[in-house]
Coordinates of C-alpha atoms and ligand atoms in Angstrom, one line a residue:
M143 CA 128.1 178.4 57.4
P144 CA 129.5 175.0 57.9
V145 CA 127.3 172.0 57.4
K146 CA 126.3 170.4 60.7
V147 CA 127.2 166.8 60.9
A148 CA 126.5 164.0 63.3
V149 CA 128.4 160.7 63.4
Y150 CA 126.4 157.6 64.3
G151 CA 128.6 154.6 65.3
L152 CA 132.2 155.1 66.4
G153 CA 133.9 151.9 65.4
P154 CA 137.0 152.2 63.4
I155 CA 135.1 153.5 60.3
G156 CA 133.0 155.9 62.3
M157 CA 136.0 157.2 64.1
L158 CA 137.9 157.7 60.8
I159 CA 134.9 159.6 59.4
A160 CA 134.8 161.8 62.5
R161 CA 138.6 162.5 62.2
K162 CA 138.1 163.5 58.6
V163 CA 135.1 165.7 59.4
L164 CA 137.1 167.5 62.0
E165 CA 139.9 168.3 59.5
R166 CA 137.4 170.3 57.4
K167 CA 136.4 173.9 58.1
D168 CA 133.2 173.6 56.0
L169 CA 131.9 170.8 58.3
E170 CA 131.0 171.0 62.0
L171 CA 130.7 167.9 64.1
V172 CA 127.8 168.5 66.4
A173 CA 126.7 165.1 67.7
A174 CA 128.1 161.5 68.1
F175 CA 126.1 158.4 69.0
E176 CA 127.2 155.0 70.3
T177 CA 125.8 152.0 72.1
D178 CA 129.2 150.8 73.6
P179 CA 129.2 151.8 77.3
S180 CA 133.0 152.3 77.2
K181 CA 132.6 155.1 74.6
I182 CA 129.4 156.8 75.9
G183 CA 130.2 159.9 78.0
R184 CA 133.7 160.4 76.6
D185 CA 134.9 163.4 74.7
V186 CA 134.9 162.7 71.0
G187 CA 138.4 164.2 70.4
E188 CA 139.8 162.0 73.2
L189 CA 138.0 158.9 71.9
I190 CA 139.2 159.3 68.3
D191 CA 142.7 160.1 69.5
I192 CA 143.4 163.4 67.9
G193 CA 145.4 164.7 70.8
E194 CA 142.8 167.2 72.1
R195 CA 139.4 167.3 73.6
I196 CA 136.8 169.0 71.4
G197 CA 134.0 169.6 73.9
L198 CA 131.6 167.2 72.3
I199 CA 130.4 164.2 74.3
V200 CA 129.5 160.8 72.8
T201 CA 125.8 160.1 73.7
R202 CA 123.6 157.0 73.8
D203 CA 121.9 156.3 70.4
S204 CA 118.5 156.0 72.2
E205 CA 118.7 159.9 72.5
A206 CA 119.6 160.4 68.9
T207 CA 116.3 162.0 67.6
E208 CA 116.2 164.6 70.4
I209 CA 119.9 165.5 70.1
L210 CA 119.8 165.6 66.3
R211 CA 116.9 168.1 66.5
R212 CA 118.5 170.2 69.3
S213 CA 121.9 170.3 67.5
G214 CA 120.3 171.3 64.2
S215 CA 122.2 168.4 62.4
D216 CA 121.9 168.6 58.7
V217 CA 123.3 165.2 57.9
V218 CA 124.1 162.0 59.8
L219 CA 127.2 160.0 58.8
H220 CA 126.3 156.4 59.9
A221 CA 128.6 153.5 60.4
T222 CA 127.1 150.9 62.8
S223 CA 126.4 147.7 60.9
S224 CA 125.7 146.0 57.5
F225 CA 122.2 144.8 57.5
L226 CA 119.2 147.0 56.9
D227 CA 116.8 145.2 59.3
K228 CA 119.3 145.8 62.1
I229 CA 119.8 149.5 61.3
Y230 CA 116.2 150.3 60.5
P231 CA 115.4 151.7 64.0
Q232 CA 118.5 153.9 63.7
I233 CA 117.4 155.2 60.3
V234 CA 113.9 156.0 61.8
K235 CA 115.5 158.2 64.5
C236 CA 117.4 160.2 61.9
V237 CA 114.4 160.6 59.6
E238 CA 112.2 161.7 62.5
A239 CA 114.7 164.4 63.3
G240 CA 114.6 165.6 59.7
A241 CA 118.3 164.9 59.0
D242 CA 119.7 163.4 55.8
L243 CA 121.6 160.2 56.2
I244 CA 124.7 158.7 54.5
S245 CA 125.5 155.2 55.7
T246 CA 128.3 152.7 55.2
S247 CA 125.7 149.9 55.5
E248 CA 126.4 147.6 52.5
T249 CA 122.8 146.4 52.2
L250 CA 121.5 150.0 52.1
A251 CA 123.6 150.6 48.9
N252 CA 120.9 148.8 46.9
P253 CA 118.2 148.0 49.5
W254 CA 115.7 146.8 47.0
Y255 CA 117.9 143.8 46.3
R256 CA 117.7 142.1 49.7
Y257 CA 115.0 144.1 51.6
P258 CA 112.4 145.3 49.0
Q259 CA 109.6 145.9 51.6
L260 CA 111.9 147.7 54.1
A261 CA 113.3 149.7 51.2
S262 CA 109.8 150.9 50.1
E263 CA 108.9 151.7 53.7
I264 CA 112.1 153.8 54.2
D265 CA 111.6 155.5 50.9
R266 CA 108.1 156.5 51.8
M267 CA 109.2 157.7 55.3
A268 CA 112.1 159.7 53.8
R269 CA 109.9 161.4 51.2
E270 CA 107.2 162.3 53.8
N271 CA 109.9 163.8 56.1
N272 CA 111.7 165.5 53.2
V273 CA 115.1 163.8 53.9
S274 CA 117.5 161.9 51.6
I275 CA 119.1 158.6 52.5
I276 CA 121.9 156.7 50.8
G277 CA 124.2 153.7 51.5
A278 CA 127.7 153.8 50.1
G279 CA 131.4 153.4 50.8
V280 CA 134.4 151.9 49.0
N281 CA 132.5 148.7 48.2
P282 CA 129.6 148.6 47.7
G283 CA 129.5 152.2 46.6
F284 CA 132.6 152.4 44.3
V285 CA 134.8 149.4 43.4
F286 CA 132.2 146.8 42.4
D287 CA 129.6 149.3 41.0
A288 CA 130.1 153.1 40.6
L289 CA 133.5 152.6 39.0
P290 CA 132.7 150.0 36.4
I291 CA 129.3 151.7 35.7
L292 CA 131.1 154.9 34.7
M293 CA 133.5 152.9 32.5
T294 CA 130.6 151.4 30.5
L295 CA 130.0 155.0 29.2
I296 CA 132.7 154.5 26.6
C297 CA 131.2 151.2 25.3
T298 CA 128.8 150.7 22.4
R299 CA 128.4 147.0 23.1
I300 CA 128.9 145.0 26.3
D301 CA 129.2 141.2 26.2
C302 CA 130.5 140.7 29.7
L303 CA 131.6 143.0 32.6
R304 CA 134.0 141.6 35.2
V305 CA 135.4 143.4 38.3
T306 CA 138.1 141.8 40.5
R307 CA 139.3 143.2 43.8
S308 CA 142.4 141.6 45.3
L309 CA 143.5 142.8 48.8
D310 CA 145.8 142.0 51.6
A311 CA 143.4 141.1 54.4
G312 CA 146.4 141.2 56.8
K313 CA 146.7 145.0 56.5
R314 CA 143.1 145.7 57.3
R315 CA 141.5 146.8 60.6
F316 CA 140.8 144.2 63.4
S317 CA 137.0 144.2 62.7
F318 CA 137.7 143.4 59.0
Q319 CA 140.1 140.5 59.8
K320 CA 137.6 139.2 62.3
K321 CA 134.6 139.3 60.0
Y322 CA 136.7 137.5 57.3
G323 CA 137.4 134.7 59.7
L324 CA 141.2 134.9 59.7
A325 CA 142.9 132.1 61.6
L326 CA 139.7 130.1 62.1
S327 CA 139.6 126.4 61.3
I328 CA 137.6 125.7 58.1
D329 CA 134.8 124.1 60.1
E330 CA 134.6 127.2 62.5
F331 CA 134.5 129.5 59.4
K332 CA 131.7 127.6 57.9
R333 CA 129.7 127.5 61.1
K334 CA 130.2 131.2 61.8
M335 CA 129.3 132.2 58.3
E336 CA 126.1 130.1 58.4
S337 CA 125.1 131.5 61.8
G338 CA 125.8 135.1 60.7
E339 CA 128.4 135.5 63.4
I340 CA 130.9 136.5 60.7
T341 CA 129.9 137.8 57.2
A342 CA 133.1 138.4 55.2
H343 CA 132.1 140.8 52.3
V344 CA 128.5 141.9 52.2
G345 CA 127.2 143.4 49.0
Y346 CA 128.0 141.2 46.0
G347 CA 124.3 141.0 44.9
E348 CA 123.8 144.7 45.7
S349 CA 126.6 145.7 43.4
V350 CA 125.6 143.3 40.6
G351 CA 122.1 144.8 40.9
L352 CA 123.3 148.4 40.7
I353 CA 125.3 147.6 37.5
A354 CA 122.3 145.8 35.9
N355 CA 120.0 148.7 36.8
A356 CA 122.4 151.2 35.2
L357 CA 122.7 149.0 32.1
R358 CA 118.9 148.7 32.1
V359 CA 119.1 144.9 31.8
N360 CA 116.8 142.4 33.5
L361 CA 118.9 139.7 35.1
T362 CA 117.5 136.2 35.1
R363 CA 119.3 135.5 38.4
I364 CA 122.1 136.7 40.7
V365 CA 124.3 134.1 42.4
E366 CA 126.5 134.9 45.4
K367 CA 129.1 132.7 47.0
Q368 CA 132.0 132.9 49.5
E369 CA 134.5 130.3 50.5
P370 CA 137.6 130.3 52.7
I371 CA 141.1 130.5 51.3
V372 CA 143.2 127.9 53.2
S373 CA 146.7 128.9 54.4
E374 CA 149.5 126.8 53.1
K375 CA 152.2 128.3 55.4
P376 CA 152.3 130.1 58.8
L377 CA 151.2 133.7 58.4
K378 CA 151.1 136.6 60.9
T379 CA 149.0 139.8 60.9
Q380 CA 148.9 142.5 63.5
Y381 CA 146.0 140.7 65.1
F382 CA 146.2 137.0 64.2
E383 CA 148.6 134.1 63.8
I384 CA 147.5 131.8 61.0
M385 CA 148.7 128.3 61.1
P386 CA 148.7 126.1 57.9
G387 CA 145.3 124.6 57.2
R388 CA 143.5 127.6 58.8
V389 CA 141.7 130.5 57.1
A390 CA 144.0 133.0 55.4
G391 CA 141.2 134.8 53.7
V392 CA 138.1 134.6 51.6
H393 CA 137.3 134.2 47.9
G394 CA 133.8 135.4 47.0
Y395 CA 131.8 136.5 44.0
G396 CA 128.5 137.7 42.7
I397 CA 127.4 136.8 39.2
G398 CA 124.5 138.2 37.2
Y399 CA 123.1 136.0 34.5
V400 CA 120.9 136.7 31.5
G401 CA 119.5 133.3 30.7
G402 CA 122.4 130.9 31.0
K403 CA 125.0 133.6 30.1
E404 CA 127.2 135.4 32.6
L405 CA 126.8 139.1 32.0
I406 CA 128.2 140.6 35.2
R407 CA 130.8 139.2 37.6
V408 CA 132.2 140.9 40.8
E409 CA 134.9 138.9 42.5
L410 CA 136.8 139.4 45.7
L411 CA 140.1 137.8 46.8
A412 CA 140.9 139.0 50.4
E413 CA 143.8 137.1 51.9
A414 CA 146.7 137.8 54.3
G415 CA 149.8 138.7 52.3
R416 CA 148.0 139.0 48.9
E417 CA 148.9 141.5 46.2
E418 CA 146.5 144.5 46.1
F419 CA 144.8 145.6 42.9
E420 CA 141.4 146.4 41.4
E421 CA 140.7 145.4 37.9
V422 CA 137.8 146.1 35.6
I423 CA 137.4 144.3 32.3
I424 CA 134.6 145.0 29.9
E425 CA 134.4 142.6 26.9
G426 CA 132.6 144.4 24.1
E427 CA 133.1 147.2 21.7
P428 CA 135.7 148.5 22.5
L429 CA 137.5 146.2 24.9
V430 CA 138.1 148.1 28.2
K431 CA 140.8 147.0 30.7
W432 CA 141.7 149.0 33.8
R433 CA 143.9 148.0 36.7
S434 CA 144.9 149.8 39.9
T435 CA 147.6 149.2 42.5
G436 CA 145.1 148.9 45.3
I437 CA 142.7 151.4 46.8
A438 CA 143.1 152.2 50.5
G439 CA 139.7 150.8 51.6
D440 CA 139.0 152.5 55.0
T441 CA 140.2 156.0 53.8
A442 CA 138.2 155.5 50.6
T443 CA 135.1 154.7 52.6
A444 CA 135.4 157.8 54.8
A445 CA 136.0 159.9 51.6
V446 CA 132.9 158.5 49.8
I447 CA 130.7 159.2 52.9
I448 CA 132.0 162.7 53.4
N449 CA 132.1 163.6 49.7
L450 CA 128.5 162.6 49.2
I451 CA 127.4 165.3 51.8
P452 CA 126.8 168.2 49.3
K453 CA 125.3 165.9 46.7
V454 CA 122.9 164.4 49.2
L455 CA 121.9 167.7 50.7
E456 CA 121.0 168.8 47.2
A457 CA 119.3 165.6 46.2
R458 CA 115.6 164.9 46.0
P459 CA 114.0 163.4 49.2
G460 CA 113.8 159.6 49.4
L461 CA 116.0 156.5 49.4
L462 CA 118.8 157.0 46.9
R463 CA 121.5 154.8 45.4
I464 CA 124.9 155.9 44.2
T465 CA 123.5 155.7 40.7
D466 CA 121.0 158.4 41.6
I467 CA 123.8 160.9 42.3
P468 CA 124.8 162.9 39.2
L469 CA 128.5 162.0 38.7
P470 CA 129.7 161.6 42.3
S471 CA 133.0 163.4 43.1
A472 CA 135.0 164.9 45.9
F473 CA 134.3 168.5 46.9
L474 CA 137.0 171.0 47.8
T475 CA 134.7 173.7 49.0
L476 CA 131.0 174.0 49.6
K477 CA 130.8 177.2 47.5
T478 CA 128.7 176.7 44.4
D479 CA 129.4 179.9 42.4
Ligands
NAP712 N1 130.2 150.2 52.2 C1 131.5 150.0 52.4 O1 132.3 150.1 51.6 C2 132.0 149.7 53.9 C3 133.3 149.9 54.1 C4 133.7 149.7 55.5 C5 132.8 149.3 56.4 N2 131.5 149.1 56.1 C6 130.6 148.7 57.1 O2 130.4 149.8 58.0 C7 130.1 149.4 59.3 C8 131.1 150.0 60.3 O3 132.4 149.4 60.2 P1 133.3 149.2 61.4 O4 134.5 148.3 61.0 O5 133.6 150.5 62.1 O6 132.3 148.3 62.3 P2 132.4 147.9 63.9 O7 133.8 147.7 64.3 O8 131.4 146.8 64.1 O9 131.9 149.2 64.6 C9 130.6 149.6 64.7 C10 130.4 150.6 65.9 O10 129.0 151.0 65.9 C11 128.5 150.8 67.2 N3 127.1 150.6 67.1 C12 126.4 149.4 66.9 N4 125.1 149.6 67.0 C13 124.9 150.9 67.3 C14 123.8 151.8 67.4 N5 122.5 151.3 67.4 N6 124.0 153.1 67.7 C15 125.2 153.6 67.8 N7 126.4 152.8 67.6 C16 126.2 151.5 67.4 C17 129.2 149.6 67.7 O11 129.1 149.5 69.1 P3 129.2 148.0 69.8 O12 130.6 147.6 69.8 O13 128.6 148.3 71.2 O14 128.3 147.1 69.0 C18 130.6 149.8 67.2 O15 131.3 150.7 68.1 C19 130.2 147.8 59.2 O16 128.9 147.3 59.0 C20 131.0 147.6 58.0 O17 130.7 146.3 57.4 C21 131.1 149.3 54.8

């Protein structure tokens, strides 16, 4: 029997997740929720542009609990927004329907870091209703946390762990380029970041906290910072023209200190035209150095969300982190024997 899946939020990431679900015979898409009036009432297949209607209509998220119950949804794949206080009512709807939830929400990846009270409340609610909830994706969920955590397995001593992600912001989806403030003036960027209108990357502290938890180290403090990268020449992406002196990208980091010593650093350079790579360096015994040629972020996020399905269905009830999943991986089939 295929696992019954609902998709909650059909922005670019939710749509990609829906497309990937429809490619698999072991998953059945049974519900899809949105708030955008231009998407509600449309056939999912038509909306996500797979060239055919699939007979499933996008419904209003206010009806989610009832539809999740009626459709027998086993798990909700959720991709609406980053901040836990905003998505809390959406989580409640899924929990009340008895469906597990896997979300791209960055702050849900380690909710005890930014929202300790809400995290405890969601954990209690999930346990009472026998459901499992997790936040993950490419980052947080992999690049700045699960990946370096796994690499520490081969170390007998760790003096400092650094992860760097360098990506070409100009190749990313519109919502990504917008939230990184591409083409804004420096003043506009600062104003919009302060007001929360744009966020750039969310999750530095969450990832640093996940690594520290895994290493069983008490950090003295976590510092997060993001600043604009100023364009030195005219640049053009699919969505923005960037004049010199305007925002070409963002440099951000999260650092975890023990006393005055930097133990963990996760650093992001997201800029139009930038070389793509991920790098993990662990200074210790032995020295570990690993470097990629760039991970396809959106596809990787959809993969992480879908690949967690069998692990989350098998997991204990409650609020989980990627570090609570025993060696996360892809699944080729749902068969267990
Ligand atoms: N962890 C990771 O690695 C990772 C990776 C990629 C993305 N993300 C996060 O995943 C989220 C989705 O990304 P995106 O680029 O697709 O974002 P997006 O462009 O903002 O799309 C979100 C969609 O969800 C809809 N929505 C908002 N509130 C809703 C609700 N209550 N019920 C149903 N639908 C709702 C939005 O509709 P409206 O337009 O009407 O608001 C929009 O269509 C973002 O928060 C992003 O930061 C995380």
